[in-house]
PDB file of C-alpha atoms in Angstrom:
ATOM      1  CA  UNK H 223      83.002  -7.308 -30.659  1.00 36.00           C
ATOM      2  CA  UNK H 224      81.296  -4.724 -28.471  1.00 39.00           C
ATOM      3  CA  UNK H 225      82.871  -1.320 -27.956  1.00 44.00           C
ATOM      4  CA  UNK H 226      83.890  -1.218 -24.313  1.00 43.00           C
ATOM      5  CA  UNK H 227      85.038   1.818 -22.361  1.00 47.00           C
ATOM      6  CA  UNK H 228      86.855   1.673 -19.064  1.00 48.00           C
ATOM      7  CA  UNK H 229      85.592   4.208 -16.523  1.00 47.00           C
ATOM      8  CA  UNK H 230      87.071   4.163 -13.046  1.00 53.00           C
ATOM      9  CA  UNK H 231      87.783   0.428 -13.074  1.00 51.00           C
ATOM     10  CA  UNK H 232      84.385  -0.405 -14.601  1.00 52.00           C
ATOM     11  CA  UNK H 233      83.760  -1.536 -18.146  1.00 50.00           C
ATOM     12  CA  UNK H 234      80.820  -0.029 -20.006  1.00 55.00           C
ATOM     13  CA  UNK H 235      79.549  -1.165 -23.417  1.00 61.00           C
ATOM     14  CA  UNK H 236      78.585   1.432 -25.984  1.00 71.00           C
ATOM     15  CA  UNK H 237      74.859   1.491 -26.703  1.00 80.00           C
ATOM     16  CA  UNK H 238      73.610   0.143 -30.028  1.00 90.00           C
ATOM     17  CA  UNK H 239      73.690   2.564 -32.956  1.00 90.00           C
ATOM     18  CA  UNK H 240      70.432   2.902 -34.884  1.00 92.00           C
ATOM     19  CA  UNK H 241      71.216   2.326 -38.576  1.00 93.00           C
ATOM     20  CA  UNK H 242      69.532   1.673 -41.904  1.00 92.00           C
ATOM     21  CA  UNK H 243      70.601  -1.305 -44.011  1.00 93.00           C
ATOM     22  CA  UNK H 244      71.756   1.037 -46.782  1.00 91.00           C
ATOM     23  CA  UNK H 245      74.196   2.675 -44.377  1.00 91.00           C
ATOM     24  CA  UNK H 246      75.717  -0.700 -43.515  1.00 91.00           C
ATOM     25  CA  UNK H 247      75.867  -1.709 -47.174  1.00 91.00           C
ATOM     26  CA  UNK H 248      77.859   1.469 -47.925  1.00 88.00           C
ATOM     27  CA  UNK H 249      80.016   1.153 -44.793  1.00 86.00           C
ATOM     28  CA  UNK H 250      83.766   1.281 -44.859  1.00 68.00           C
ATOM     29  CA  UNK H 251      86.116  -1.441 -43.742  1.00 65.00           C
ATOM     30  CA  UNK H 252      86.406  -2.604 -40.188  1.00 62.00           C
ATOM     31  CA  UNK H 253      88.161  -0.169 -37.898  1.00 57.00           C
ATOM     32  CA  UNK H 254      89.301  -0.381 -34.320  1.00 51.00           C
ATOM     33  CA  UNK H 255      86.411   0.634 -32.077  1.00 49.00           C
ATOM     34  CA  UNK H 256      88.734   1.973 -29.428  1.00 49.00           C
ATOM     35  CA  UNK H 257      91.521   0.983 -27.117  1.00 39.00           C
ATOM     36  CA  UNK H 258      89.511  -2.022 -25.962  1.00 42.00           C
ATOM     37  CA  UNK H 259      90.443  -3.942 -29.099  1.00 42.00           C
ATOM     38  CA  UNK H 260      86.916  -4.320 -30.441  1.00 52.00           C
ATOM     39  CA  UNK H 261      86.083  -3.842 -34.105  1.00 70.00           C
ATOM     40  CA  UNK H 262      83.432  -1.758 -35.805  1.00 80.00           C
ATOM     41  CA  UNK H 263      82.363  -0.672 -39.264  1.00 84.00           C
ATOM     42  CA  UNK H 264      82.528   2.964 -40.288  1.00 85.00           C
ATOM     43  CA  UNK H 265      79.146   4.207 -41.448  1.00 82.00           C
ATOM     44  CA  UNK H 266      78.405   7.553 -43.031  1.00 82.00           C
ATOM     45  CA  UNK H 267      76.209   9.498 -40.658  1.00 77.00           C
ATOM     46  CA  UNK H 268      74.633  12.941 -40.792  1.00 68.00           C
ATOM     47  CA  UNK H 269      76.522  15.847 -42.345  1.00 71.00           C
ATOM     48  CA  UNK H 270      79.064  13.551 -43.990  1.00 75.00           C
ATOM     49  CA  UNK H 271      80.593  12.487 -40.687  1.00 79.00           C
ATOM     50  CA  UNK H 272      81.606   8.921 -39.912  1.00 82.00           C
ATOM     51  CA  UNK H 273      80.407   6.835 -37.017  1.00 82.00           C
ATOM     52  CA  UNK H 274      81.770   3.525 -35.748  1.00 84.00           C
ATOM     53  CA  UNK H 275      79.161   0.813 -35.354  1.00 84.00           C
ATOM     54  CA  UNK H 276      79.536  -2.757 -34.137  1.00 87.00           C
ATOM     55  CA  UNK H 277      76.376  -3.178 -32.043  1.00 93.00           C
ATOM     56  CA  UNK H 278      73.364  -1.951 -34.013  1.00 94.00           C
ATOM     57  CA  UNK H 279      69.615  -1.485 -33.667  1.00 95.00           C
ATOM     58  CA  UNK H 280      67.695  -1.995 -36.901  1.00 96.00           C
ATOM     59  CA  UNK H 281      64.031  -2.307 -37.833  1.00 96.00           C
ATOM     60  CA  UNK H 282      62.343  -3.884 -40.814  1.00 96.00           C
ATOM     61  CA  UNK H 283      59.682  -6.151 -42.244  1.00 96.00           C
ATOM     62  CA  UNK H 284      60.204  -9.911 -42.231  1.00 96.00           C
ATOM     63  CA  UNK H 285      60.451 -11.053 -45.859  1.00 97.00           C
ATOM     64  CA  UNK H 286      61.507 -14.652 -45.302  1.00 96.00           C
ATOM     65  CA  UNK H 287      62.243 -16.861 -42.292  1.00 93.00           C
ATOM     66  CA  UNK H 288      64.518 -19.883 -42.634  1.00 92.00           C
ATOM     67  CA  UNK H 289      64.518 -21.183 -39.097  1.00 88.00           C
ATOM     68  CA  UNK H 290      66.275 -24.412 -40.135  1.00 91.00           C
ATOM     69  CA  UNK H 291      69.166 -22.154 -41.273  1.00 93.00           C
ATOM     70  CA  UNK H 292      68.818 -19.936 -38.177  1.00 92.00           C
ATOM     71  CA  UNK H 293      68.197 -16.805 -40.323  1.00 94.00           C
ATOM     72  CA  UNK H 294      65.544 -14.231 -41.134  1.00 95.00           C
ATOM     73  CA  UNK H 295      65.602 -11.842 -44.111  1.00 97.00           C
ATOM     74  CA  UNK H 296      64.367  -8.340 -43.266  1.00 97.00           C
ATOM     75  CA  UNK H 297      63.750  -5.272 -45.415  1.00 96.00           C
ATOM     76  CA  UNK H 298      63.812  -1.627 -44.377  1.00 95.00           C
ATOM     77  CA  UNK H 299      63.281   1.410 -46.602  1.00 93.00           C
ATOM     78  CA  UNK H 300      66.852   1.200 -47.937  1.00 93.00           C
ATOM     79  CA  UNK H 301      67.108  -2.518 -48.729  1.00 95.00           C
ATOM     80  CA  UNK H 302      67.361  -5.990 -47.277  1.00 96.00           C
ATOM     81  CA  UNK H 303      69.545  -7.441 -44.548  1.00 97.00           C
ATOM     82  CA  UNK H 304      69.993 -10.862 -42.988  1.00 97.00           C
ATOM     83  CA  UNK H 305      69.658 -11.626 -39.303  1.00 96.00           C
ATOM     84  CA  UNK H 306      71.511 -14.711 -38.067  1.00 96.00           C
ATOM     85  CA  UNK H 307      71.179 -16.569 -34.793  1.00 94.00           C
ATOM     86  CA  UNK H 308      67.428 -16.116 -34.477  1.00 92.00           C
ATOM     87  CA  UNK H 309      67.010 -19.542 -32.846  1.00 90.00           C
ATOM     88  CA  UNK H 310      69.426 -18.507 -30.070  1.00 89.00           C
ATOM     89  CA  UNK H 311      67.630 -15.397 -28.786  1.00 87.00           C
ATOM     90  CA  UNK H 312      65.075 -15.360 -25.937  1.00 80.00           C
ATOM     91  CA  UNK H 313      61.570 -16.225 -27.083  1.00 69.00           C
ATOM     92  CA  UNK H 314      58.874 -13.641 -26.640  1.00 64.00           C
ATOM     93  CA  UNK H 315      55.944 -12.936 -28.911  1.00 65.00           C
ATOM     94  CA  UNK H 316      56.524 -14.895 -32.168  1.00 72.00           C
ATOM     95  CA  UNK H 317      57.808 -12.493 -34.815  1.00 80.00           C
ATOM     96  CA  UNK H 318      59.402 -14.622 -37.540  1.00 84.00           C
ATOM     97  CA  UNK H 319      56.462 -14.562 -39.943  1.00 89.00           C
ATOM     98  CA  UNK H 320      56.534 -12.744 -43.303  1.00 93.00           C
ATOM     99  CA  UNK H 321      54.934  -9.317 -43.021  1.00 93.00           C
ATOM    100  CA  UNK H 322      55.759  -8.783 -39.331  1.00 94.00           C
ATOM    101  CA  UNK H 323      57.522  -5.497 -38.519  1.00 94.00           C
ATOM    102  CA  UNK H 324      60.345  -6.143 -36.031  1.00 95.00           C
ATOM    103  CA  UNK H 325      63.313  -4.571 -34.325  1.00 94.00           C
ATOM    104  CA  UNK H 326      66.614  -6.346 -34.021  1.00 95.00           C
ATOM    105  CA  UNK H 327      69.590  -5.500 -31.879  1.00 95.00           C
ATOM    106  CA  UNK H 328      72.762  -7.321 -32.796  1.00 95.00           C
ATOM    107  CA  UNK H 329      76.392  -7.419 -33.796  1.00 94.00           C
ATOM    108  CA  UNK H 330      77.389  -6.550 -37.347  1.00 93.00           C
ATOM    109  CA  UNK H 331      78.994  -9.603 -38.950  1.00 93.00           C
ATOM    110  CA  UNK H 332      79.275  -8.320 -42.546  1.00 91.00           C
ATOM    111  CA  UNK H 333      78.256  -5.321 -44.643  1.00 91.00           C
ATOM    112  CA  UNK H 334      78.803  -6.532 -48.197  1.00 85.00           C
ATOM    113  CA  UNK H 335      77.261  -7.667 -50.457  1.00 88.00           C
ATOM    114  CA  UNK H 336      74.349  -7.612 -47.990  1.00 92.00           C
ATOM    115  CA  UNK H 337      74.436  -6.619 -44.328  1.00 94.00           C
ATOM    116  CA  UNK H 338      74.445  -9.501 -41.857  1.00 95.00           C
ATOM    117  CA  UNK H 339      73.659  -8.986 -38.177  1.00 96.00           C
ATOM    118  CA  UNK H 340      73.969 -11.651 -35.459  1.00 96.00           C
ATOM    119  CA  UNK H 341      70.886 -11.152 -33.264  1.00 95.00           C
ATOM    120  CA  UNK H 342      71.092 -10.440 -29.562  1.00 93.00           C
ATOM    121  CA  UNK H 343      67.439  -9.389 -29.239  1.00 92.00           C
ATOM    122  CA  UNK H 344      64.384  -9.215 -31.490  1.00 93.00           C
ATOM    123  CA  UNK H 345      60.932  -7.838 -30.764  1.00 91.00           C
ATOM    124  CA  UNK H 346      57.661  -7.652 -32.670  1.00 91.00           C
ATOM    125  CA  UNK H 347      56.590  -4.064 -33.391  1.00 90.00           C
ATOM    126  CA  UNK H 348      53.694  -5.047 -35.654  1.00 89.00           C
ATOM    127  CA  UNK H 349      50.947  -3.701 -33.380  1.00 89.00           C
ATOM    128  CA  UNK H 350      51.970  -0.126 -34.262  1.00 82.00           C
ATOM    129  CA  UNK H 351      53.900  -0.891 -37.458  1.00 81.00           C
ATOM    130  CA  UNK H 352      52.696   2.176 -39.378  1.00 85.00           C
ATOM    131  CA  UNK H 353      53.889   4.513 -36.623  1.00 84.00           C
ATOM    132  CA  UNK H 354      57.193   2.662 -36.138  1.00 85.00           C
ATOM    133  CA  UNK H 355      57.922   2.699 -39.894  1.00 84.00           C
ATOM    134  CA  UNK H 356      57.086   6.384 -40.142  1.00 85.00           C
ATOM    135  CA  UNK H 357      59.308   7.369 -37.219  1.00 85.00           C
ATOM    136  CA  UNK H 358      62.243   5.017 -37.813  1.00 84.00           C
ATOM    137  CA  UNK H 359      64.281   7.119 -40.265  1.00 87.00           C
ATOM    138  CA  UNK H 360      63.840  10.180 -38.027  1.00 81.00           C
ATOM    139  CA  UNK H 361      64.987   8.198 -34.979  1.00 84.00           C
ATOM    140  CA  UNK H 362      68.063   6.987 -36.879  1.00 84.00           C
ATOM    141  CA  UNK H 363      68.959  10.503 -38.022  1.00 82.00           C
ATOM    142  CA  UNK H 364      68.440  12.019 -34.576  1.00 81.00           C
ATOM    143  CA  UNK H 365      70.581   9.472 -32.741  1.00 81.00           C
ATOM    144  CA  UNK H 366      73.362   9.682 -35.311  1.00 79.00           C
ATOM    145  CA  UNK H 367      73.414  13.489 -35.031  1.00 81.00           C
ATOM    146  CA  UNK H 368      73.793  13.170 -31.258  1.00 79.00           C
ATOM    147  CA  UNK H 369      76.631  10.641 -31.594  1.00 78.00           C
ATOM    148  CA  UNK H 370      78.705  12.558 -34.162  1.00 73.00           C
TER     149      UNK H 370
END
């Protein structure tokens, strides 16, 4: 699932791509992420260019936690998205309560009708939520410009 590059006998995973839920919702079909055989979704990035994304970094506010179903519903400024596998990630500061502002790094499982990400890591950003929310779209745009 991860994009892997071979460099001098070593394998290196591509870093997560910062995305908004609306970009995933509008993403194209799965495409080969490279010669490694991984898969990714094509998202529309800055200046109309496309960017492959399989491992993503997203941020949003917890709307609903269904821990018995192993999921959390998050919302960013472009819509909602579901995070699966939340019971399987390392426990840090509890962040599965409605209203918490969190980051999630994970693998894109689906983009339609609603994005679904399988969590690898989650962290509570609530202490500076106003700043994180304000900067998030700019961070997404900047990283995507560098990658395209």
